[in-house]
């Protein structure tokens, strides 16, 4: 039969599988133009390739087979246009989600690299840190009046706060705390703000702050419980070297490796204060 192909030939010619063509047949998307009554063989016309190309193209545009069936059956150009407009919005949303995920992966790589290259526990340094953005949540609880169990409860509240605002959970990572400058200088450990770092894709709001770039006095530690003692060491370091603390103290969780111990949060911390060198 001229210009006719068996189902296997049609599949090979168009780089699809035989089961795919059988599915399209059952759905009414692309039926064989002839079925041999004696052998049951399905035959497709070479001219049906155009319809198959259209189905494959629509699939590449992100349409489901159900959507494709509706569009092909109705043959309404306005419906096709409105469907494509909707798909365009969906793709843009997917791109935004992928960019957010890519940013999270990048931050995780940077966090791991900082951990790998960080000074030893207890070492004090002066470092240049680029500008950063943080998402801040206020809490009535003072972290320093309690043990890490209360900190875990507040972390749970932070996660709920992020989700309640419709923000990606990918930002919930390596939470830190803020201590006002005057509290740090007097070593009055009272903090009611917890934060996570965010990127430029994060929506602006009153809860988002910018931390300016600059030189920071830093000290590293690996135990939540040791922070008060190390905060005192950091202040002593600044005083001995004549450094002027010009902003709030941050306790930044550089990275968390909760892989090898399922019972405790494993953290590597960087305590830091911004410095002013103006005469």
Coordinates of C-alpha atoms in Angstrom, one line a residue:
X1 CA 0.0 0.0 0.0
X2 CA 1.5 3.2 -1.2
X3 CA 2.5 5.9 1.4
X4 CA 1.4 3.6 4.2
X5 CA 3.6 2.4 7.1
X6 CA 3.1 -0.2 9.7
X7 CA 3.0 1.0 13.3
X8 CA 6.6 0.0 13.9
X9 CA 7.8 1.8 10.8
X10 CA 5.8 4.9 11.8
X11 CA 7.4 4.8 15.2
X12 CA 11.0 4.5 13.9
X13 CA 10.4 7.1 11.3
X14 CA 9.2 9.7 13.9
X15 CA 11.5 8.6 16.8
X16 CA 8.7 7.6 19.1
X17 CA 7.8 4.2 20.6
X18 CA 5.2 1.8 19.5
X19 CA 3.4 2.0 22.9
X20 CA 3.3 5.8 22.5
X21 CA 1.5 5.5 19.2
X22 CA -0.9 2.9 20.7
X23 CA -1.6 5.4 23.5
X24 CA -2.3 8.2 21.0
X25 CA -4.7 5.8 19.3
X26 CA -6.6 5.0 22.5
X27 CA -6.9 8.7 23.3
X28 CA -8.1 9.6 19.9
X29 CA -5.1 11.9 19.3
X30 CA -3.7 10.0 16.3
X31 CA -5.6 7.0 14.9
X32 CA -4.2 4.7 12.2
X33 CA -5.7 5.5 8.8
X34 CA -6.2 1.8 8.1
X35 CA -6.4 -1.4 10.1
X36 CA -6.1 -4.7 8.2
X37 CA -9.2 -6.7 9.1
X38 CA -7.4 -10.0 8.7
X39 CA -4.0 -9.3 10.3
X40 CA -5.0 -6.5 12.7
X41 CA -2.0 -4.5 11.5
X42 CA -2.3 -0.8 12.0
X43 CA -1.2 1.4 9.1
X44 CA -0.4 5.1 9.2
X45 CA -0.2 7.4 6.2
X46 CA 3.0 9.4 5.6
X47 CA 0.7 12.4 5.6
X48 CA -0.2 11.8 9.3
X49 CA 3.4 12.8 10.2
X50 CA 2.3 16.4 10.3
X51 CA -0.3 15.7 13.0
X52 CA 2.3 13.6 15.0
X53 CA 4.8 16.5 14.7
X54 CA 2.2 18.8 16.1
X55 CA 1.5 16.6 19.0
X56 CA 5.3 16.3 19.8
X57 CA 5.7 20.0 19.5
X58 CA 2.9 20.8 21.8
X59 CA 4.4 18.3 24.3
X60 CA 7.7 20.2 24.1
X61 CA 5.8 23.4 24.9
X62 CA 4.7 21.7 28.2
X63 CA 1.1 20.8 27.3
X64 CA -0.4 17.6 28.7
X65 CA -1.9 15.0 26.3
X66 CA -5.3 16.0 27.7
X67 CA -4.7 19.6 26.7
X68 CA -3.4 18.6 23.3
X69 CA -6.5 16.5 22.7
X70 CA -8.8 19.3 23.6
X71 CA -7.0 21.8 21.3
X72 CA -6.9 19.4 18.4
X73 CA -10.5 18.5 18.7
X74 CA -11.8 22.0 19.0
X75 CA -9.5 23.6 16.5
X76 CA -10.1 27.0 18.1
X77 CA -7.2 29.4 17.5
X78 CA -8.2 31.6 20.4
X79 CA -8.1 28.6 22.7
X80 CA -4.7 27.7 21.5
X81 CA -3.5 31.3 22.1
X82 CA -4.9 31.4 25.6
X83 CA -3.4 28.0 26.4
X84 CA 0.0 29.2 25.2
X85 CA -0.2 32.4 27.3
X86 CA -1.0 30.3 30.4
X87 CA 1.9 28.0 29.6
X88 CA 4.2 31.0 29.3
X89 CA 3.2 32.2 32.8
X90 CA 3.8 28.6 34.1
X91 CA 7.3 28.5 32.5
X92 CA 8.2 31.8 34.0
X93 CA 7.1 30.6 37.4
X94 CA 9.2 27.4 36.9
X95 CA 12.2 29.5 35.9
X96 CA 11.8 31.7 39.1
X97 CA 11.6 28.5 41.2
X98 CA 14.7 27.1 39.5
X99 CA 16.6 30.4 40.1
X100 CA 15.7 30.2 43.8
X101 CA 16.9 26.6 43.9
X102 CA 20.1 27.5 42.1
X103 CA 20.7 30.3 44.6
X104 CA 20.2 27.9 47.5
X105 CA 22.6 25.5 46.0
X106 CA 25.1 28.2 45.5
X107 CA 24.8 29.4 49.1
X108 CA 25.2 25.8 50.3
X109 CA 28.4 25.4 48.2
X110 CA 29.7 28.7 49.6
X111 CA 28.8 27.7 53.1
X112 CA 30.6 24.4 52.8
X113 CA 33.6 26.1 51.3
X114 CA 33.7 28.6 54.2
X115 CA 33.6 25.8 56.6
X116 CA 36.4 24.0 54.9
X117 CA 38.6 27.1 54.8
X118 CA 37.6 28.6 58.1
X119 CA 40.2 29.3 60.8
X120 CA 40.4 26.9 63.7
X121 CA 38.0 27.1 66.6
X122 CA 38.8 30.1 68.9
X123 CA 40.8 32.0 66.3
X124 CA 40.1 35.7 65.9
X125 CA 40.4 37.5 62.6
X126 CA 39.6 40.7 60.8
X127 CA 37.8 39.9 57.5
X128 CA 36.2 41.8 54.7
X129 CA 32.7 40.5 54.2
X130 CA 30.6 41.6 51.2
X131 CA 27.1 43.1 51.7
X132 CA 24.4 40.6 52.6
X133 CA 20.6 40.6 53.0
X134 CA 18.8 38.9 55.9
X135 CA 15.2 38.0 56.6
X136 CA 14.5 38.8 60.3
X137 CA 11.9 37.4 62.7
X138 CA 11.3 38.9 66.1
X139 CA 10.6 36.7 69.1
X140 CA 9.7 37.6 72.7
X141 CA 12.1 34.9 74.0
X142 CA 15.7 35.8 74.9
X143 CA 17.8 33.0 73.4
X144 CA 20.5 33.4 76.0
X145 CA 18.1 32.7 78.9
X146 CA 17.6 29.1 77.7
X147 CA 19.4 26.1 76.3
X148 CA 19.4 24.8 72.8
X149 CA 16.0 23.2 73.1
X150 CA 14.3 26.6 73.2
X151 CA 16.5 27.6 70.2
X152 CA 15.1 24.6 68.3
X153 CA 11.5 25.7 69.1
X154 CA 12.3 29.2 67.8
X155 CA 13.8 27.7 64.7
X156 CA 10.5 25.9 64.2
X157 CA 8.6 29.2 64.5
X158 CA 11.0 30.8 61.9
X159 CA 10.2 28.0 59.4
X160 CA 6.5 28.5 59.9
X161 CA 6.9 32.3 59.6
X162 CA 8.7 31.8 56.2
X163 CA 6.1 29.4 54.9
X164 CA 3.2 31.6 56.2
X165 CA 4.5 34.4 54.1
X166 CA 4.5 32.1 51.0
X167 CA 8.3 32.1 50.8
X168 CA 10.3 29.1 49.6
X169 CA 11.5 26.8 52.4
X170 CA 14.9 26.8 50.7
X171 CA 15.7 30.0 52.5
X172 CA 15.3 28.2 55.8
X173 CA 19.0 27.3 56.4
X174 CA 21.8 28.3 58.7
X175 CA 19.8 30.6 60.9
X176 CA 21.6 33.2 63.0
X177 CA 20.9 35.7 65.8
X178 CA 21.4 39.5 66.2
X179 CA 22.6 41.3 69.4
X180 CA 22.3 45.1 69.4
X181 CA 25.7 46.9 69.5
X182 CA 25.2 48.4 72.9
X183 CA 24.4 45.0 74.3
X184 CA 27.5 43.5 72.9
X185 CA 29.7 46.3 74.3
X186 CA 28.2 45.8 77.7
X187 CA 28.1 42.0 77.3
X188 CA 24.4 42.0 78.1
X189 CA 23.4 38.9 76.2
X190 CA 19.8 39.6 75.2
X191 CA 18.6 38.8 71.7
X192 CA 15.1 38.7 70.3
X193 CA 15.9 38.5 66.6
X194 CA 16.6 35.5 64.5
X195 CA 17.5 35.6 60.8
X196 CA 18.4 33.7 57.7
X197 CA 20.4 35.0 54.7
X198 CA 18.5 35.6 51.5
X199 CA 19.5 36.7 48.0
X200 CA 18.4 39.4 45.6
X201 CA 15.5 37.3 44.3
X202 CA 13.9 37.5 47.8
X203 CA 11.0 39.9 47.9
X204 CA 11.6 43.2 49.7
X205 CA 9.6 43.8 52.9
X206 CA 10.0 45.4 56.3
X207 CA 11.5 42.1 57.6
X208 CA 14.3 42.2 55.1
X209 CA 17.5 44.1 56.0
X210 CA 20.8 44.9 54.3
X211 CA 24.0 44.3 56.1
X212 CA 26.6 46.6 54.5
X213 CA 29.9 45.3 53.4
X214 CA 33.0 46.1 55.4
X215 CA 35.6 44.8 57.8
X216 CA 34.4 42.6 60.6
X217 CA 36.1 41.2 63.7
X218 CA 35.3 37.5 63.8
X219 CA 35.8 34.5 66.0
X220 CA 34.9 30.9 65.2
X221 CA 33.4 28.1 67.4
X222 CA 31.6 24.8 67.0
X223 CA 29.3 24.7 70.1
X224 CA 26.1 26.6 70.7
X225 CA 26.7 26.5 74.4
X226 CA 30.1 28.3 74.0
X227 CA 28.8 31.4 72.4
X228 CA 28.8 33.6 75.6
X229 CA 32.4 32.9 76.4
X230 CA 33.5 33.5 72.8
X231 CA 31.5 36.7 72.5
X232 CA 33.5 38.0 75.5
X233 CA 36.7 36.9 73.8
X234 CA 35.7 38.8 70.6
X235 CA 35.0 42.0 72.6
X236 CA 38.4 41.6 74.4
X237 CA 40.1 41.2 71.0
X238 CA 38.5 44.4 69.7
X239 CA 39.4 46.3 72.9
X240 CA 43.0 45.2 72.9
X241 CA 43.5 46.2 69.3
X242 CA 41.7 49.5 69.6
X243 CA 39.0 48.6 67.1
X244 CA 35.7 50.6 67.1
X245 CA 32.6 48.4 66.9
X246 CA 30.2 50.3 64.6
X247 CA 27.2 48.0 64.3
X248 CA 25.3 45.0 65.7
X249 CA 26.8 41.7 66.6
X250 CA 25.8 38.7 64.5
X251 CA 26.0 35.1 65.4
X252 CA 26.1 33.4 62.0
X253 CA 25.8 29.7 61.5
X254 CA 28.3 29.1 58.7
X255 CA 27.2 25.6 58.1
X256 CA 25.3 22.7 59.7
X257 CA 26.3 19.0 59.2
X258 CA 23.4 17.1 60.8
X259 CA 24.4 14.0 58.9
X260 CA 26.5 11.9 61.3
X261 CA 24.5 12.7 64.5
X262 CA 20.7 12.4 64.3
X263 CA 20.3 13.6 67.9
X264 CA 22.0 16.9 68.0
X265 CA 22.4 19.9 65.8
X266 CA 26.0 20.2 64.6
X267 CA 26.9 23.8 63.9
X268 CA 30.0 25.8 63.0
X269 CA 29.6 29.4 64.0
X270 CA 31.1 32.7 63.2
X271 CA 30.6 35.5 65.7
X272 CA 31.2 38.9 64.1
X273 CA 31.0 42.7 64.6
X274 CA 31.5 45.4 62.0
X275 CA 34.5 47.7 62.6
X276 CA 35.2 51.4 61.8
X277 CA 38.7 52.5 61.1
X278 CA 37.9 56.2 60.7
X279 CA 40.2 58.6 62.5

